mmCIF file of C-alpha atoms in Angstrom:
data_model
loop_
_atom_site.group_PDB
_atom_site.id
_atom_site.type_symbol
_atom_site.label_atom_id
_atom_site.label_comp_id
_atom_site.label_asym_id
_atom_site.label_seq_id
_atom_site.Cartn_x
_atom_site.Cartn_y
_atom_site.Cartn_z
ATOM 1 C CA MET A 1 195.175 11.204 -83.986
ATOM 2 C CA SER A 2 192.503 11.544 -81.446
ATOM 3 C CA GLN A 3 193.355 11.997 -77.778
ATOM 4 C CA LYS A 4 191.456 10.187 -75.041
ATOM 5 C CA SER A 5 189.888 12.384 -72.485
ATOM 6 C CA PRO A 6 191.301 11.750 -69.008
ATOM 7 C CA VAL A 7 189.042 9.676 -66.874
ATOM 8 C CA SER A 8 187.800 11.720 -63.945
ATOM 9 C CA ARG A 9 188.320 10.099 -60.551
ATOM 10 C CA VAL A 10 185.955 10.926 -57.745
ATOM 11 C CA LYS A 11 187.698 10.920 -54.399
ATOM 12 C CA SER A 12 185.582 9.044 -51.881
ATOM 13 C CA GLY A 13 186.055 8.876 -48.095
ATOM 14 C CA PRO A 14 185.496 5.896 -45.798
ATOM 15 C CA PRO A 15 182.127 4.209 -46.158
ATOM 16 C CA LEU A 16 179.267 5.307 -43.943
ATOM 17 C CA TRP A 17 179.300 2.119 -41.856
ATOM 18 C CA LEU A 18 182.916 2.791 -40.887
ATOM 19 C CA TRP A 19 182.046 6.337 -39.812
ATOM 20 C CA GLY A 20 179.274 4.864 -37.654
ATOM 21 C CA MET A 21 181.658 2.461 -35.960
ATOM 22 C CA LEU A 22 184.171 5.246 -35.311
ATOM 23 C CA LEU A 23 181.455 7.397 -33.786
ATOM 24 C CA VAL A 24 180.298 4.613 -31.480
ATOM 25 C CA ALA A 25 183.866 3.895 -30.407
ATOM 26 C CA THR A 26 184.499 7.576 -29.711
ATOM 27 C CA LEU A 27 181.355 7.850 -27.625
ATOM 28 C CA GLY A 28 182.300 4.707 -25.706
ATOM 29 C CA VAL A 29 185.716 6.085 -24.831
ATOM 30 C CA GLY A 30 184.156 9.371 -23.768
ATOM 31 C CA VAL A 31 181.612 7.665 -21.516
ATOM 32 C CA GLY A 32 184.357 5.489 -20.012
ATOM 33 C CA ILE A 33 186.434 8.552 -19.215
ATOM 34 C CA MET A 34 183.415 10.269 -17.642
ATOM 35 C CA VAL A 35 182.554 7.189 -15.531
ATOM 36 C CA SER A 36 186.133 6.768 -14.346
ATOM 37 C CA ALA A 37 186.240 10.470 -13.482
ATOM 38 C CA VAL A 38 183.249 10.143 -11.123
ATOM 39 C CA PRO A 39 184.644 9.732 -7.593
ATOM 40 C CA GLU A 40 183.680 6.597 -5.648
ATOM 41 C CA ASP A 41 181.592 6.913 -2.518
ATOM 42 C CA PRO A 42 183.511 5.092 0.238
ATOM 43 C CA ALA A 43 180.400 4.994 2.444
ATOM 44 C CA ALA A 44 178.562 3.102 -0.301
ATOM 45 C CA ILE A 45 181.533 0.767 -0.723
ATOM 46 C CA TYR A 46 181.473 0.050 3.025
ATOM 47 C CA GLU A 47 177.759 -0.763 2.969
ATOM 48 C CA GLU A 48 178.194 -3.022 -0.046
ATOM 49 C CA ALA A 49 181.170 -4.755 1.562
ATOM 50 C CA MET A 50 179.060 -5.400 4.671
ATOM 51 C CA GLN A 51 176.325 -6.928 2.502
ATOM 52 C CA ARG A 52 178.828 -9.189 0.752
ATOM 53 C CA LEU A 53 180.263 -10.202 4.129
ATOM 54 C CA ASN A 54 176.839 -11.016 5.563
ATOM 55 C CA SER A 55 175.981 -13.086 2.487
ATOM 56 C CA LYS A 56 179.297 -14.985 2.849
ATOM 57 C CA ASN A 57 180.420 -13.943 -0.636
ATOM 58 C CA LYS A 58 184.156 -14.031 0.074
ATOM 59 C CA GLU A 59 185.482 -13.073 -3.350
ATOM 60 C CA GLU A 60 183.276 -10.020 -3.785
ATOM 61 C CA PHE A 61 183.836 -9.019 -0.160
ATOM 62 C CA ALA A 62 187.610 -9.132 -0.677
ATOM 63 C CA GLU A 63 187.235 -6.928 -3.765
ATOM 64 C CA MET A 64 185.090 -4.368 -1.921
ATOM 65 C CA LEU A 65 187.441 -4.366 1.065
ATOM 66 C CA SER A 66 190.400 -3.721 -1.240
ATOM 67 C CA ARG A 67 188.595 -0.727 -2.742
ATOM 68 C CA LEU A 68 187.711 0.627 0.693
ATOM 69 C CA GLU A 69 191.339 0.406 1.823
ATOM 70 C CA ARG A 70 192.152 3.234 -0.618
ATOM 71 C CA TYR A 71 190.433 5.695 1.725
ATOM 72 C CA PRO A 72 192.464 6.379 4.888
ATOM 73 C CA GLU A 73 189.489 8.037 6.563
ATOM 74 C CA PHE A 74 187.678 4.662 6.409
ATOM 75 C CA SER A 75 190.488 2.673 8.056
ATOM 76 C CA ASP A 76 188.283 1.968 11.102
ATOM 77 C CA HIS A 77 185.537 0.660 8.832
ATOM 78 C CA VAL A 78 188.075 -1.680 7.243
ATOM 79 C CA LEU A 79 189.074 -2.943 10.685
ATOM 80 C CA LEU A 80 185.452 -3.501 11.677
ATOM 81 C CA LEU A 81 184.829 -5.554 8.548
ATOM 82 C CA GLN A 82 187.989 -7.580 9.142
ATOM 83 C CA GLY A 83 186.875 -8.249 12.704
ATOM 84 C CA ILE A 84 183.457 -9.463 11.570
ATOM 85 C CA GLU A 85 185.134 -11.717 9.007
ATOM 86 C CA ALA A 86 187.369 -13.191 11.724
ATOM 87 C CA ALA A 87 184.336 -13.782 13.958
ATOM 88 C CA GLN A 88 182.502 -15.526 11.122
ATOM 89 C CA GLU A 89 185.482 -17.844 10.796
ATOM 90 C CA THR A 90 185.280 -18.553 14.566
ATOM 91 C CA ARG A 91 188.582 -16.760 15.183
ATOM 92 C CA ASP A 92 186.969 -14.947 18.095
ATOM 93 C CA PRO A 93 190.100 -13.993 20.080
ATOM 94 C CA LYS A 94 191.488 -12.336 16.942
ATOM 95 C CA ALA A 95 188.123 -10.709 16.237
ATOM 96 C CA ILE A 96 188.001 -9.234 19.744
ATOM 97 C CA GLU A 97 191.510 -7.853 19.291
ATOM 98 C CA ILE A 98 190.502 -6.163 16.032
ATOM 99 C CA PHE A 99 187.217 -4.783 17.379
ATOM 100 C CA GLN A 100 189.065 -3.199 20.316
ATOM 101 C CA LYS A 101 190.957 -1.026 17.839
ATOM 102 C CA VAL A 102 187.677 0.412 16.518
ATOM 103 C CA LEU A 103 186.313 1.604 19.862
ATOM 104 C CA GLN A 104 187.830 5.070 19.520
ATOM 105 C CA ASN A 105 185.494 5.689 16.558
ATOM 106 C CA ALA A 106 182.262 7.092 18.023
ATOM 107 C CA GLU A 107 180.222 6.164 14.946
ATOM 108 C CA LEU A 108 181.308 2.532 14.913
ATOM 109 C CA LYS A 109 181.675 1.987 18.663
ATOM 110 C CA PRO A 110 178.150 0.599 19.328
ATOM 111 C CA LEU A 111 178.459 -2.045 16.611
ATOM 112 C CA ALA A 112 182.035 -2.891 17.606
ATOM 113 C CA LEU A 113 180.946 -3.362 21.237
ATOM 114 C CA GLN A 114 178.064 -5.577 20.169
ATOM 115 C CA LYS A 115 180.373 -7.699 18.050
ATOM 116 C CA ILE A 116 182.792 -7.987 20.980
ATOM 117 C CA GLY A 117 179.840 -9.172 23.097
ATOM 118 C CA GLU A 118 178.969 -11.832 20.536
ATOM 119 C CA SER A 119 182.556 -13.124 20.386
ATOM 120 C CA LEU A 120 182.889 -13.078 24.179
ATOM 121 C CA THR A 121 179.685 -15.120 24.434
ATOM 122 C CA ARG A 122 181.035 -17.739 22.022
ATOM 123 C CA VAL A 123 184.231 -18.157 24.049
ATOM 124 C CA GLY A 124 182.273 -18.440 27.322
ATOM 125 C CA ARG A 125 183.178 -15.075 28.843
ATOM 126 C CA PHE A 126 179.565 -14.295 29.736
ATOM 127 C CA LYS A 127 180.110 -11.609 32.377
ATOM 128 C CA GLU A 128 182.248 -9.550 30.011
ATOM 129 C CA ALA A 129 179.748 -10.088 27.199
ATOM 130 C CA ILE A 130 176.920 -8.778 29.381
ATOM 131 C CA GLU A 131 178.989 -5.687 30.190
ATOM 132 C CA ARG A 132 179.590 -4.974 26.504
ATOM 133 C CA TYR A 133 175.903 -5.317 25.610
ATOM 134 C CA GLU A 134 174.946 -3.053 28.505
ATOM 135 C CA GLU A 135 177.452 -0.464 27.279
ATOM 136 C CA VAL A 136 175.872 -0.529 23.813
ATOM 137 C CA ILE A 137 172.452 0.120 25.343
ATOM 138 C CA THR A 138 173.857 2.987 27.415
ATOM 139 C CA ILE A 139 175.590 4.850 24.590
ATOM 140 C CA ALA A 140 173.035 4.156 21.817
ATOM 141 C CA PRO A 141 169.694 3.387 23.502
ATOM 142 C CA GLU A 142 167.522 4.247 20.501
ATOM 143 C CA THR A 143 169.261 1.807 18.126
ATOM 144 C CA ALA A 144 170.237 -0.938 20.549
ATOM 145 C CA ASP A 145 167.370 -3.417 20.129
ATOM 146 C CA GLU A 146 169.625 -6.077 18.626
ATOM 147 C CA ALA A 147 172.015 -5.694 21.559
ATOM 148 C CA ARG A 148 169.052 -5.909 23.969
ATOM 149 C CA LEU A 149 167.896 -9.093 22.252
ATOM 150 C CA LYS A 150 171.327 -10.689 22.531
ATOM 151 C CA LEU A 151 171.621 -9.564 26.147
ATOM 152 C CA ALA A 152 168.226 -11.075 26.964
ATOM 153 C CA GLN A 153 169.237 -14.303 25.221
ATOM 154 C CA LEU A 154 172.375 -14.456 27.349
ATOM 155 C CA TYR A 155 170.438 -13.728 30.560
ATOM 156 C CA HIS A 156 167.991 -16.483 29.604
ATOM 157 C CA ALA A 157 170.808 -18.936 28.943
ATOM 158 C CA VAL A 158 172.333 -18.399 32.383
ATOM 159 C CA GLY A 159 168.945 -18.605 34.117
ATOM 160 C CA ALA A 160 168.514 -14.888 34.933
ATOM 161 C CA LEU A 161 164.883 -14.955 33.815
ATOM 162 C CA THR A 162 163.755 -11.700 35.433
ATOM 163 C CA LEU A 163 166.620 -9.754 33.866
ATOM 164 C CA ALA A 164 165.895 -11.382 30.515
ATOM 165 C CA GLU A 165 162.219 -10.435 30.689
ATOM 166 C CA ASN A 166 162.967 -6.865 31.778
ATOM 167 C CA THR A 167 165.338 -6.433 28.832
ATOM 168 C CA LEU A 168 162.760 -7.791 26.392
ATOM 169 C CA ASP A 169 160.133 -5.495 27.915
ATOM 170 C CA GLU A 170 162.265 -2.540 26.782
ATOM 171 C CA ILE A 171 162.129 -3.709 23.180
ATOM 172 C CA ILE A 172 158.416 -4.492 23.183
ATOM 173 C CA ALA A 173 157.563 -1.173 24.869
ATOM 174 C CA THR A 174 158.623 0.649 21.698
ATOM 175 C CA ASN A 175 157.766 -2.079 19.183
ATOM 176 C CA ASP A 176 155.012 -4.420 20.314
ATOM 177 C CA THR A 177 155.159 -6.350 17.026
ATOM 178 C CA HIS A 178 158.824 -7.327 17.428
ATOM 179 C CA THR A 179 158.456 -11.038 16.698
ATOM 180 C CA SER A 180 161.829 -12.195 18.029
ATOM 181 C CA ALA A 181 161.418 -10.273 21.291
ATOM 182 C CA ARG A 182 157.856 -11.532 21.762
ATOM 183 C CA ARG A 183 158.783 -15.159 21.196
ATOM 184 C CA MET A 184 161.844 -14.980 23.405
ATOM 185 C CA ARG A 185 159.756 -13.388 26.169
ATOM 186 C CA ALA A 186 157.204 -16.152 25.698
ATOM 187 C CA SER A 187 159.960 -18.707 26.228
ATOM 188 C CA VAL A 188 161.176 -16.869 29.340
ATOM 189 C CA ARG A 189 157.645 -16.750 30.743
ATOM 190 C CA MET A 190 157.136 -20.399 29.907
ATOM 191 C CA HIS A 191 160.233 -21.299 31.930
ATOM 192 C CA SER A 192 158.825 -19.171 34.751
ATOM 193 C CA HIS A 193 155.609 -21.272 34.593
ATOM 194 C CA ARG A 194 153.535 -18.235 33.541
ATOM 195 C CA TYR A 195 151.772 -20.068 30.766
ATOM 196 C CA THR A 196 148.907 -17.628 30.190
ATOM 197 C CA ASP A 197 151.340 -14.744 29.677
ATOM 198 C CA ALA A 198 153.554 -16.902 27.462
ATOM 199 C CA ALA A 199 150.586 -17.941 25.318
ATOM 200 C CA ALA A 200 149.627 -14.272 24.930
ATOM 201 C CA ASP A 201 153.092 -13.445 23.595
ATOM 202 C CA TYR A 202 153.037 -16.338 21.145
ATOM 203 C CA SER A 203 149.512 -15.375 20.078
ATOM 204 C CA ALA A 204 150.671 -11.815 19.324
ATOM 205 C CA THR A 205 153.114 -13.220 16.746
ATOM 206 C CA LEU A 206 150.613 -15.681 15.239
ATOM 207 C CA VAL A 207 147.842 -13.496 13.884
ATOM 208 C CA THR A 208 147.371 -14.386 10.211
ATOM 209 C CA PRO A 209 147.352 -17.762 8.431
ATOM 210 C CA GLY A 210 150.676 -16.705 6.943
ATOM 211 C CA ASP A 211 152.125 -16.233 10.425
ATOM 212 C CA PHE A 212 151.160 -19.779 11.360
ATOM 213 C CA ALA A 213 152.476 -21.200 8.079
ATOM 214 C CA ALA A 214 155.820 -19.420 8.505
ATOM 215 C CA ALA A 215 156.287 -20.398 12.158
ATOM 216 C CA SER A 216 158.691 -23.206 12.946
ATOM 217 C CA PRO A 217 157.363 -26.490 14.383
ATOM 218 C CA ASP A 218 159.057 -25.616 17.683
ATOM 219 C CA VAL A 219 157.143 -22.333 17.943
ATOM 220 C CA ILE A 220 153.841 -24.076 17.187
ATOM 221 C CA ASN A 221 154.535 -26.824 19.726
ATOM 222 C CA GLN A 222 155.549 -24.344 22.430
ATOM 223 C CA TYR A 223 152.428 -22.282 21.804
ATOM 224 C CA VAL A 224 150.252 -25.386 22.045
ATOM 225 C CA SER A 225 152.008 -26.469 25.235
ATOM 226 C CA CYS A 226 151.290 -23.058 26.778
ATOM 227 C CA LEU A 227 147.635 -23.200 25.751
ATOM 228 C CA LEU A 228 147.241 -26.642 27.303
ATOM 229 C CA LYS A 229 148.976 -25.699 30.557
ATOM 230 C CA ALA A 230 147.029 -22.443 30.770
ATOM 231 C CA GLY A 231 143.807 -24.411 30.268
ATOM 232 C CA ASP A 232 142.298 -21.857 27.870
ATOM 233 C CA SER A 233 139.472 -23.985 26.445
ATOM 234 C CA GLU A 234 138.261 -21.328 24.021
ATOM 235 C CA GLN A 235 141.684 -20.759 22.449
ATOM 236 C CA ILE A 236 142.338 -24.506 22.348
ATOM 237 C CA ALA A 237 139.102 -25.120 20.468
ATOM 238 C CA GLU A 238 139.895 -22.326 18.009
ATOM 239 C CA PHE A 239 143.398 -23.660 17.433
ATOM 240 C CA VAL A 240 142.144 -27.199 16.827
ATOM 241 C CA LYS A 241 139.597 -25.889 14.355
ATOM 242 C CA GLN A 242 142.047 -23.771 12.373
ATOM 243 C CA HIS A 243 145.564 -25.113 12.798
ATOM 244 C CA LEU A 244 145.668 -28.698 14.131
ATOM 245 C CA PRO A 245 147.564 -30.076 11.074
ATOM 246 C CA LEU A 246 150.497 -27.802 11.925
ATOM 247 C CA VAL A 247 151.219 -29.724 15.143
ATOM 248 C CA ASN A 248 153.882 -32.347 14.445
ATOM 249 C CA ASN A 249 154.051 -33.661 17.991
ATOM 250 C CA ALA A 250 151.621 -36.563 18.339
ATOM 251 C CA ALA A 251 151.346 -36.288 22.135
ATOM 252 C CA LEU A 252 150.441 -32.588 21.968
ATOM 253 C CA LYS A 253 147.994 -33.230 19.148
ATOM 254 C CA ALA A 254 146.300 -35.973 21.154
ATOM 255 C CA GLN A 255 146.067 -33.704 24.222
ATOM 256 C CA LEU A 256 144.416 -30.985 22.139
ATOM 257 C CA LEU A 257 141.841 -33.477 20.882
ATOM 258 C CA VAL A 258 141.209 -34.754 24.413
ATOM 259 C CA GLU A 259 140.568 -31.173 25.540
ATOM 260 C CA THR A 260 137.979 -30.736 22.778
ATOM 261 C CA GLY A 261 136.352 -34.114 23.465
ATOM 262 C CA ASP A 262 137.260 -35.606 20.086
ATOM 263 C CA ALA A 263 137.756 -39.280 21.020
ATOM 264 C CA ASP A 264 137.753 -40.416 17.403
ATOM 265 C CA GLY A 265 140.466 -37.897 16.610
ATOM 266 C CA VAL A 266 142.566 -39.191 19.475
ATOM 267 C CA GLN A 267 142.220 -42.751 18.159
ATOM 268 C CA ALA A 268 143.223 -41.563 14.699
ATOM 269 C CA VAL A 269 146.383 -39.918 16.065
ATOM 270 C CA ILE A 270 147.289 -43.094 17.946
ATOM 271 C CA ALA A 271 146.690 -45.196 14.832
ATOM 272 C CA GLU A 272 149.024 -42.937 12.817
ATOM 273 C CA GLU A 273 151.900 -43.510 15.219
ATOM 274 C CA PRO A 274 154.377 -46.258 14.205
ATOM 275 C CA GLN A 275 154.043 -49.298 16.424
ATOM 276 C CA ASP A 276 157.030 -51.061 17.960
ATOM 277 C CA ASP A 277 157.671 -54.534 16.546
ATOM 278 C CA GLN A 278 156.663 -57.275 18.952
ATOM 279 C CA GLY A 279 159.337 -59.965 18.834
#
């Protein structure tokens, strides 16, 4: 009787595709462990939280603030951010209270003082706001241009035109292309009836076609008003030639055309104006 030879069985491991998946999973876990082991940079978290706050992204700001709260050495930064959030929500008395707690931090003191000045301005405490802005300029003169701008704006609002102009002069002395400072000084000079000087400031911010296109209608109209009151015929003619369509004030546009002797243009402007119904 013949015996059957035993059938040989070849032991086989998992298929290659399964090994590949296991390898990928192992690498993923390893990378995750390495990433989680890398310490966070609280300074970077603070900067990112400030960006989220400025962009009014409340959910992401809350997440970043929560992460920053894990670092006791950044407790003042947390307070500063909470104060700015309160100010954004027009809870200025609360914001001032929070900012006061940050003033012992030399690094954050200039910004905290500036924010106190902004909140004091909104609640009508102008004298105290001026004092805070002046303190910022005293302790951090090289980085205080924003505080100078806000101080000048406040001086302008209360009619202290000379003080406003002097403050703006400080900004422009170190940065003569500072658009906001130039235009605010132009407005101050305009209110002081120094139209030639005001026009020069506006002109310094309106150099390229792009500058004119980006300027607000108010800026264009104020510049035109200064040119007309200064009586600069050459600049008026150049403006009419290059930028007349940007003027949205019909009276100013008509005055420009009168100055350049364009009677037909004046008639065209008048014709474009809506006429009152005669009942």
